[in-house]
GROMACS .gro file of C-alpha atoms in nm:
model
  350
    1UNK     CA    1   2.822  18.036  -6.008
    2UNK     CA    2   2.641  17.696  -6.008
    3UNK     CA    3   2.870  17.543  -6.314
    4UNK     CA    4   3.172  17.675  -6.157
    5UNK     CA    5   3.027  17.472  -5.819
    6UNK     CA    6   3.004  17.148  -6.033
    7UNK     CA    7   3.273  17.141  -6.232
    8UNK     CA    8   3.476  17.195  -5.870
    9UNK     CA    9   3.252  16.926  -5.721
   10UNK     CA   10   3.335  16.697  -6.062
   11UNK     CA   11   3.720  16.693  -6.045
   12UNK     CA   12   3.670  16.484  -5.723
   13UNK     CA   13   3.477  16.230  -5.828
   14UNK     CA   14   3.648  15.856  -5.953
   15UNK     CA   15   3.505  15.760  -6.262
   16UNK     CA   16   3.574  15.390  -6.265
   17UNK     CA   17   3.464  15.367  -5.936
   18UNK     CA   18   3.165  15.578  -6.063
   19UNK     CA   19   3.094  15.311  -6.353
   20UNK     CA   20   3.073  15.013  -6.103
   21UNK     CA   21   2.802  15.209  -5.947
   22UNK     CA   22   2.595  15.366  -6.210
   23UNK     CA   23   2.261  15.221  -6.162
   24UNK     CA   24   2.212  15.346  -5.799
   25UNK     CA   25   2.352  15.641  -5.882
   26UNK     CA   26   2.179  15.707  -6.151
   27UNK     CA   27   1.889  15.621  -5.983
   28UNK     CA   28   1.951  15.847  -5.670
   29UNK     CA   29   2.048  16.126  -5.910
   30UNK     CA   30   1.671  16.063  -6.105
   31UNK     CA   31   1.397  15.898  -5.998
   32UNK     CA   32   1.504  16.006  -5.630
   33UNK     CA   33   1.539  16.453  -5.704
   34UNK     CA   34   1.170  16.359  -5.891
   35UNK     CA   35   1.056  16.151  -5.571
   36UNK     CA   36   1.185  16.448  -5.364
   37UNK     CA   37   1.099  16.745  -5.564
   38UNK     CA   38   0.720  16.615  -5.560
   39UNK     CA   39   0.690  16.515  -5.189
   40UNK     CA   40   0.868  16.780  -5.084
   41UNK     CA   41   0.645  16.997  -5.247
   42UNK     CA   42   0.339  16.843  -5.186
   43UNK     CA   43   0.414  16.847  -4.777
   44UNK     CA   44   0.510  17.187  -4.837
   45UNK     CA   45   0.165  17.300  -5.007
   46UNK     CA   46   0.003  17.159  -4.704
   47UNK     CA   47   0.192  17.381  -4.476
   48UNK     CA   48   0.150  17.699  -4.637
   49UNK     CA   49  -0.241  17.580  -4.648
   50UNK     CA   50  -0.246  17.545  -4.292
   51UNK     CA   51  -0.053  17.864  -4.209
   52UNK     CA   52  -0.225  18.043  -4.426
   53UNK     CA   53   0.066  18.127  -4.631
   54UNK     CA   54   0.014  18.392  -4.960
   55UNK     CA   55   0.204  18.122  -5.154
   56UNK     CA   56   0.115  17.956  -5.497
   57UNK     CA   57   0.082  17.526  -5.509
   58UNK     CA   58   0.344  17.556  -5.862
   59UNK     CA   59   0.644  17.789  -5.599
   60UNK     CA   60   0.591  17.537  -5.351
   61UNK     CA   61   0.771  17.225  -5.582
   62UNK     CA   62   0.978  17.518  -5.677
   63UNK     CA   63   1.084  17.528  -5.340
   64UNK     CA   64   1.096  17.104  -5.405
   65UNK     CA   65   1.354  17.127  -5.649
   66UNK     CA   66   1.615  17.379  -5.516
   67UNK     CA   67   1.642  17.190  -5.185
   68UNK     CA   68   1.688  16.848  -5.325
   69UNK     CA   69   2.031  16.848  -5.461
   70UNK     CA   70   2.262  16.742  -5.177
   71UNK     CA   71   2.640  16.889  -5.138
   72UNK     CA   72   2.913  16.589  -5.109
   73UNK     CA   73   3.212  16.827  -4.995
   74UNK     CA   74   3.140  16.829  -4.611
   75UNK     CA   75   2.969  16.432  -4.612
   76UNK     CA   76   3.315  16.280  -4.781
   77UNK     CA   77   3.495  16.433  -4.548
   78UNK     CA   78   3.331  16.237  -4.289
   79UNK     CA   79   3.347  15.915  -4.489
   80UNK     CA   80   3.721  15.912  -4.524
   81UNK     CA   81   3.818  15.991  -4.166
   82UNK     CA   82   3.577  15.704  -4.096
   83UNK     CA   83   3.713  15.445  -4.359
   84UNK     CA   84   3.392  15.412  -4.530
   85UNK     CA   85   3.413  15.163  -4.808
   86UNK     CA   86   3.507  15.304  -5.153
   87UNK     CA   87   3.186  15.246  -5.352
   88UNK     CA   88   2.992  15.431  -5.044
   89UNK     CA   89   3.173  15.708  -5.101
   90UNK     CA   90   3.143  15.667  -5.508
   91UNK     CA   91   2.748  15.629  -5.500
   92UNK     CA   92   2.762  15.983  -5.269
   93UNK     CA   93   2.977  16.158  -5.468
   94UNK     CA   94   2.840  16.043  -5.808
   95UNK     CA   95   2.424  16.060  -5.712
   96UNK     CA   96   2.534  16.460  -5.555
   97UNK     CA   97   2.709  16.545  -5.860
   98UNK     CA   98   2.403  16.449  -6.104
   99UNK     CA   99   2.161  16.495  -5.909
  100UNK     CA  100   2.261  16.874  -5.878
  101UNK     CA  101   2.243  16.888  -6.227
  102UNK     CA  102   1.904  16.757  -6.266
  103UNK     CA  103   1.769  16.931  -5.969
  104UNK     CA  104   1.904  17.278  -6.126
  105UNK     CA  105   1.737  17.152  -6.476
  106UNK     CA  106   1.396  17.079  -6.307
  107UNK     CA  107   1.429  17.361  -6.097
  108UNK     CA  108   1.463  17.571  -6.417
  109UNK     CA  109   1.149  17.384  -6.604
  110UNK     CA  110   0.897  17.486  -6.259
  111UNK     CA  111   1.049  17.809  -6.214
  112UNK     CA  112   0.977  17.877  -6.552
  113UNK     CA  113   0.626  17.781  -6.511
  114UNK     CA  114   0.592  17.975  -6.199
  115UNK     CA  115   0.702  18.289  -6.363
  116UNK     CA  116   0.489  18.297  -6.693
  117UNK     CA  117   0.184  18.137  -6.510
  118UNK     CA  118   0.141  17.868  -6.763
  119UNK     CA  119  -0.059  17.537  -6.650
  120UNK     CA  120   0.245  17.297  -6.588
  121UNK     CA  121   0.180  17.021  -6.839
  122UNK     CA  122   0.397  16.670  -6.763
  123UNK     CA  123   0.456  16.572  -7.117
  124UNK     CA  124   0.594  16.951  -7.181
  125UNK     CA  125   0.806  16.902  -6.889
  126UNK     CA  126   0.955  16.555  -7.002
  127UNK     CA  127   1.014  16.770  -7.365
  128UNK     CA  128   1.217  17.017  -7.207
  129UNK     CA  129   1.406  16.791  -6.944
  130UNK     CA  130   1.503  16.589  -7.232
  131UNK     CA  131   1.620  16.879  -7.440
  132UNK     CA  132   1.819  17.042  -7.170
  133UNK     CA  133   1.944  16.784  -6.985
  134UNK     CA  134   2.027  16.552  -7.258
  135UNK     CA  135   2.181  16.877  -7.476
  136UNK     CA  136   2.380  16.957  -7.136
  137UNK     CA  137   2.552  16.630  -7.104
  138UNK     CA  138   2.592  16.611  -7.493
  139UNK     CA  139   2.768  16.996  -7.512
  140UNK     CA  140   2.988  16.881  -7.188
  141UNK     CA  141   3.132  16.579  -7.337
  142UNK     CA  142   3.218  16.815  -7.623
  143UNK     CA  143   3.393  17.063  -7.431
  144UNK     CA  144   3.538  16.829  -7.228
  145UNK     CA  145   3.727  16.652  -7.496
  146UNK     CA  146   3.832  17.004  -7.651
  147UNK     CA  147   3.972  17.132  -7.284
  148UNK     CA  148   4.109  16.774  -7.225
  149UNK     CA  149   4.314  16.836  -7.579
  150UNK     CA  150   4.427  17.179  -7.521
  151UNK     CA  151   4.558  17.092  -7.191
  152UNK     CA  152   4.709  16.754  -7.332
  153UNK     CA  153   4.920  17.007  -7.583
  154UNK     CA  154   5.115  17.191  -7.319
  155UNK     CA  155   5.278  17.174  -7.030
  156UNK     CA  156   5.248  17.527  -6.818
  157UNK     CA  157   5.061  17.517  -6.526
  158UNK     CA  158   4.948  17.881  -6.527
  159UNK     CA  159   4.788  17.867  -6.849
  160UNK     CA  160   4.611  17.521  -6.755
  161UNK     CA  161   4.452  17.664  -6.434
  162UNK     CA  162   4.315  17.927  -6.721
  163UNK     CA  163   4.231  17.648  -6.955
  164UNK     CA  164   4.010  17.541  -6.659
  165UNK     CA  165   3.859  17.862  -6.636
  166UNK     CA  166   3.790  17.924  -6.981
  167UNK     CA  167   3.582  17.553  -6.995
  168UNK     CA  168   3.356  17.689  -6.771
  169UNK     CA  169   3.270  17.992  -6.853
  170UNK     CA  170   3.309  17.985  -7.242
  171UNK     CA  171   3.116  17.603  -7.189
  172UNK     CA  172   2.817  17.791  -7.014
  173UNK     CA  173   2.799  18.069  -7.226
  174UNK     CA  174   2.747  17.853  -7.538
  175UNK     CA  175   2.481  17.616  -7.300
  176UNK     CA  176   2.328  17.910  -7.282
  177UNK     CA  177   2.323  18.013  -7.647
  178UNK     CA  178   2.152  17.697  -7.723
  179UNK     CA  179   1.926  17.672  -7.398
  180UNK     CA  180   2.087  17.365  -7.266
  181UNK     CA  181   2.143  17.250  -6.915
  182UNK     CA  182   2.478  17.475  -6.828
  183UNK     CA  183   2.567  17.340  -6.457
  184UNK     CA  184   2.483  16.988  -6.615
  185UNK     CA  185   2.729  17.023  -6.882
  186UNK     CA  186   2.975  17.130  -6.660
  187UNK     CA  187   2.944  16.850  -6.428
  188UNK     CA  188   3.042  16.665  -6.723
  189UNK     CA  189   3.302  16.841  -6.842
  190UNK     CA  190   3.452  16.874  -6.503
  191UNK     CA  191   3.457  16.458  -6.498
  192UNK     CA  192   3.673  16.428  -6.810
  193UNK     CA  193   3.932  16.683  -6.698
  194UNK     CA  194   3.926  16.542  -6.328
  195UNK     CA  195   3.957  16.161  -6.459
  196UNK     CA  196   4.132  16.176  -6.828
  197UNK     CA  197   4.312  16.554  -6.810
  198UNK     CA  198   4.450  16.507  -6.426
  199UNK     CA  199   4.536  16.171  -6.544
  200UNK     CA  200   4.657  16.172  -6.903
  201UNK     CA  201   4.709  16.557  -6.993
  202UNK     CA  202   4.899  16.739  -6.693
  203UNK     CA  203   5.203  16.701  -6.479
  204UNK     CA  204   5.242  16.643  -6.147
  205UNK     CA  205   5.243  17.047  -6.060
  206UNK     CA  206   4.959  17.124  -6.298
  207UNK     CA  207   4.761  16.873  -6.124
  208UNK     CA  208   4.857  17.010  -5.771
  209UNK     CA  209   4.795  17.368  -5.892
  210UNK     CA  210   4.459  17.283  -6.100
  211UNK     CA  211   4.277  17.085  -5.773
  212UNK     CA  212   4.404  17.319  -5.562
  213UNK     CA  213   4.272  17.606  -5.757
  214UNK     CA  214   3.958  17.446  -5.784
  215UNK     CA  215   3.924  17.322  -5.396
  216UNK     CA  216   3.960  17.761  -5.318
  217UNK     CA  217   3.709  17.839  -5.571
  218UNK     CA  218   3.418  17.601  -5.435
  219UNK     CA  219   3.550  17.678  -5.078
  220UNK     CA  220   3.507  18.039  -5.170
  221UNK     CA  221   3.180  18.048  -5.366
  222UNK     CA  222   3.009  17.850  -5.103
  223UNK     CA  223   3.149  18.076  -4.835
  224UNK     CA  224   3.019  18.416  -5.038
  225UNK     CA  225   2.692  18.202  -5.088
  226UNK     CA  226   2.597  18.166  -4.754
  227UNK     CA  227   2.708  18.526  -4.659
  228UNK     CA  228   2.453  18.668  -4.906
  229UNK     CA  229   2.184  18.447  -4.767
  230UNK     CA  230   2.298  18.538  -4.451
  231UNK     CA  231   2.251  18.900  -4.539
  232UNK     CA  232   1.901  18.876  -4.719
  233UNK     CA  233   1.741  18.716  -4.370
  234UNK     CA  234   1.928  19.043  -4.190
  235UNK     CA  235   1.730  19.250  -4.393
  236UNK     CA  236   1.449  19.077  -4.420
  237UNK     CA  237   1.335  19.067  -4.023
  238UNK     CA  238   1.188  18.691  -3.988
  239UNK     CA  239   0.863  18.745  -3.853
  240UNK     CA  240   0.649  18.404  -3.761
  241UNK     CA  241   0.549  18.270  -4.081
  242UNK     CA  242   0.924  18.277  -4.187
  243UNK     CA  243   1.022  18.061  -3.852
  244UNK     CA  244   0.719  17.847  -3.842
  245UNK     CA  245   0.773  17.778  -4.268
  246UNK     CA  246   1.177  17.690  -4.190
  247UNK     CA  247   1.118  17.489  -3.925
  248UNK     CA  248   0.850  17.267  -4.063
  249UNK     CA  249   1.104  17.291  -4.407
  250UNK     CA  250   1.338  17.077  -4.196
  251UNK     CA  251   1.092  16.851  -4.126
  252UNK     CA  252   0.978  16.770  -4.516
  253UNK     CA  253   1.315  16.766  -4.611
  254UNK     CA  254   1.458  16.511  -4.376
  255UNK     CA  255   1.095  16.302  -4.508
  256UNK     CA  256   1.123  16.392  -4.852
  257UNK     CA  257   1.480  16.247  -4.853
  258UNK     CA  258   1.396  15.872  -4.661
  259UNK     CA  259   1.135  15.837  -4.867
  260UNK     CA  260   1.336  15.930  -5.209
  261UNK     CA  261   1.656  15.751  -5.133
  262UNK     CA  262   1.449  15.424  -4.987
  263UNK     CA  263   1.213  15.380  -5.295
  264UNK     CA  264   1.559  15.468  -5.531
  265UNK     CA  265   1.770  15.196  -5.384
  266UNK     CA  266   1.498  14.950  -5.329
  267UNK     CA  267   1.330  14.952  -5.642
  268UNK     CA  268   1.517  14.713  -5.852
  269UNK     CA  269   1.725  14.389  -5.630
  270UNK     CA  270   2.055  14.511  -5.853
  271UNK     CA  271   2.052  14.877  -5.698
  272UNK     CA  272   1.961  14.691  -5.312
  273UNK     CA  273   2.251  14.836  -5.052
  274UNK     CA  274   2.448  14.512  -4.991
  275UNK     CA  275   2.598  14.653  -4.658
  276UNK     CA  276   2.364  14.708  -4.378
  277UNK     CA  277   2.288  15.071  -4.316
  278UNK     CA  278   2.398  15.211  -4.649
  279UNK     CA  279   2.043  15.321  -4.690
  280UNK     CA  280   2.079  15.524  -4.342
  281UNK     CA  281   2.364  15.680  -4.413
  282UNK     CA  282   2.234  15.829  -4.756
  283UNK     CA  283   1.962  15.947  -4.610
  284UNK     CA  284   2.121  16.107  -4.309
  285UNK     CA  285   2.482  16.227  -4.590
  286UNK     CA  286   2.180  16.383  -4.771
  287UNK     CA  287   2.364  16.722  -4.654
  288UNK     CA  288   2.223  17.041  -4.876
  289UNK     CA  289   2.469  17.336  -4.961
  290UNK     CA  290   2.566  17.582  -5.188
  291UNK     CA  291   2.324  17.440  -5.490
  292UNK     CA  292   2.049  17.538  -5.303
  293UNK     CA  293   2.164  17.850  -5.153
  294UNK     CA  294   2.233  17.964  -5.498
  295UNK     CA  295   1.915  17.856  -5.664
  296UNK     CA  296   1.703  18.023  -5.371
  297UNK     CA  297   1.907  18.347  -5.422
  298UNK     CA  298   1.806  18.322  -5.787
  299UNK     CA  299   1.431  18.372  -5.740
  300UNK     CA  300   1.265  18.718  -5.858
  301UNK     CA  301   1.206  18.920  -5.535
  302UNK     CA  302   0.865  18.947  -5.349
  303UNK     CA  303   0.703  18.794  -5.052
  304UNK     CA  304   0.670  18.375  -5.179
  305UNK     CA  305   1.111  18.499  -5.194
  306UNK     CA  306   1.170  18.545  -4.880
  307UNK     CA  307   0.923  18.233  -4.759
  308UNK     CA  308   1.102  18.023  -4.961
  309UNK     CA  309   1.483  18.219  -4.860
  310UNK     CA  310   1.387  18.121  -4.431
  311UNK     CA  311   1.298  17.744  -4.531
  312UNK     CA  312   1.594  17.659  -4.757
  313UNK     CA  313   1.836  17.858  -4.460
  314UNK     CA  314   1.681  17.675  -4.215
  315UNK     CA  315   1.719  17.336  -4.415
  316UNK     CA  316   2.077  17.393  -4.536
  317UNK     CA  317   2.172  17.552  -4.161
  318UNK     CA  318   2.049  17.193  -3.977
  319UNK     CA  319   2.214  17.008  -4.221
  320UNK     CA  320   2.563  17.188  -4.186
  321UNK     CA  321   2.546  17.212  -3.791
  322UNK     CA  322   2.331  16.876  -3.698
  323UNK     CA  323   2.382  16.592  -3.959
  324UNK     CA  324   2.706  16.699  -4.086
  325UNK     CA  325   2.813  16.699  -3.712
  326UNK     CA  326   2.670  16.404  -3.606
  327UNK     CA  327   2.712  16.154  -3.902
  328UNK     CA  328   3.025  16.018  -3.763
  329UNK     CA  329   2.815  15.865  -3.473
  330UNK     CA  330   2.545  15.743  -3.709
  331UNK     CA  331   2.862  15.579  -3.858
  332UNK     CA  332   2.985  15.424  -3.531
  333UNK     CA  333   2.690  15.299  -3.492
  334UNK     CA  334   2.594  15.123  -3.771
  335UNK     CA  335   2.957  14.947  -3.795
  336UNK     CA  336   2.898  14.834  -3.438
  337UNK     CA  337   2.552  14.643  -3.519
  338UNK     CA  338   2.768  14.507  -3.811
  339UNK     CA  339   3.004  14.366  -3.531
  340UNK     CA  340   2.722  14.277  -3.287
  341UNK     CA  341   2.738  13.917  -3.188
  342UNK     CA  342   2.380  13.823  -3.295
  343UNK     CA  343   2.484  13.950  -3.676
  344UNK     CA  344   2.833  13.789  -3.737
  345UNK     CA  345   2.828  13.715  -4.075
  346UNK     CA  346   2.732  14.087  -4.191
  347UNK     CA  347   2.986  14.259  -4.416
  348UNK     CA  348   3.178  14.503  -4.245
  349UNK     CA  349   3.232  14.900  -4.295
  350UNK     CA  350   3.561  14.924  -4.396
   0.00000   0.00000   0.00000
């Protein structure tokens, strides 16, 4: 479910206008999931110390990694009906995309650690992020190039929306033959087809039936995703700790993503937001989704489960119904202290 998530989330995104931004985002998409993943779990530890929460230190950065990928779909939205400059809306599309990836790759390397029990050692976790995350990109440029071929050979738009298919799931299958990053090679592979195959490789009614396709998958995968955690928190009764843990989630999130996206775009001058507020906006368009959902629905049941299930709800819930519904206003406002009279020669947001 997660690669077909990316590769729908990849088709989207502009390449060239990806390029031009590549340091931030590859920044955002690194150095800022690591910031997050570690801060978030760190704030989290001291939480479940003071509630007295039957929780392990190693499931709390866990819980660090599944809710630090952020989901573009509902923020770009915003961005367009607000004419939000064209490399704004690259950087956020571009740092969700990878950083997805990477989040599900660290996510893997701690849950694995979690599960076996293992002391977490950093240089064995640098080995394997390498090795999957490097051997996901590496086996999605390859499968990318085979789909973009086979699609470039015909011209039928049913069996290109099964061309599609068949990238994904035979492309994950084999990721997972060689224990490679599968969601990251799909992110990948779902670039080249979006950029080169939409471009160079498919008519104009292949394209409108292979996006469209696409759009109804993610639509309906996240939609099924947050029915089943929907249904888990039904049957699970959320006593205090559960309310007490998501509420305080929201808290560390919102902190855990300032903090990651400030010290990401400020830590070389190149990568420096050159219009004012850019670093606001990230942090409040820092909107989690279906990544996490998924990756919380993922974990072995038992109580530290359904702890982690009522934080990442609560997390992904206020990000749907607060900042995805007020980020239009944070908008407004920050093109209107562009325009203010004491700050003329600011760029504007357009």
């Amino acid at each position: 479910m997660l690669s077909f998530l990316l590769f729908a989330g990849a088709l989207h995104v502009d390449l060239d206008r990806l390029k031009a931004n590549w340091l931030s985002v590859t920044l955002l998409s690194t150095v800022g999931v690591l910031i997050s993943t570690a801060l978030v779990g760190l704030l989290a530890w001291g939480v479940v110390i003071l509630l007295a929460l039957p929780i392990a230190p190693i499931w709390c950065f866990v819980f660090g990694a599944l809710i630090s990928p952020t989901d573009p779909v509902s923020v770009l939205g915003v961005l367009k009906e607000e004419n939000v400059p064209q490399s704004l809306q690259a950087t956020v599309a571009g740092e969700s995309l990878f950083n997805d990836g990477v989040g599900i790759v660290v996510f893997t390397i701690l849950l694995g650690a979690a599960l076996t029990g293992a002391n977490f050692s950093f240089a064995e976790g640098v080995r394997l992020f390498t090795l999957e995350a490097g051997g996901g990109i590496v086996i999605g440029l390859i499968i990318g190039w085979l789909g973009f071929k086979a699609l470039r050979s015909m011209d039928e738009y049913a069996l290109e929306v099964l061309i599609t298919l068949a990238v994904v799931m035979g492309g994950y299958a084999l990721c997972s033959q060689l224990h490679v990053s599968g969601p990251l090679a799909m992110a990948v592979a779902g670039l080249l087809i979006g950029n080169y195959g939409v471009t160079f490789a498919m008519s104009d009614i292949t394209r409108d039936y292979v996006i469209k396709f696409w759009e109804l998958v993610d639509e309906m995968l996240n939609s099924v995703l947050f029915l089943l955690i929907g249904l888990e928190l039904i049957a699970l009764v959320p006593g205090t700790p559960h309310l007490m843990l998501g509420l305080t989630a929201i808290v560390i999130t919102l902190v855990a993503r300032a903090v990651a996206v400030f010290a990401s775009t400020h830590i070389l001058p190149a990568t420096r937001p050159d219009l004012p507020g850019t670093t606001g906006l990230l942090i409040w368009g820092g909107l989690r989704g279906g990544i996490s959902v998924a990756l919380a629905l993922s974990l072995p049941a038992g109580p530290t489960r359904d702890l982690i299930l009522a934080a990442t709800f609560a997390a992904v819930l206020f990000s749907v119904l607060v900042q995805r519904a007020t980020l239009g206003r944070v908008i407004d406002k920050v093109r209107a202290g562009m325009q203010a009279p004491d700050n003329p020669s600011a760029p504007t947001l357009h």
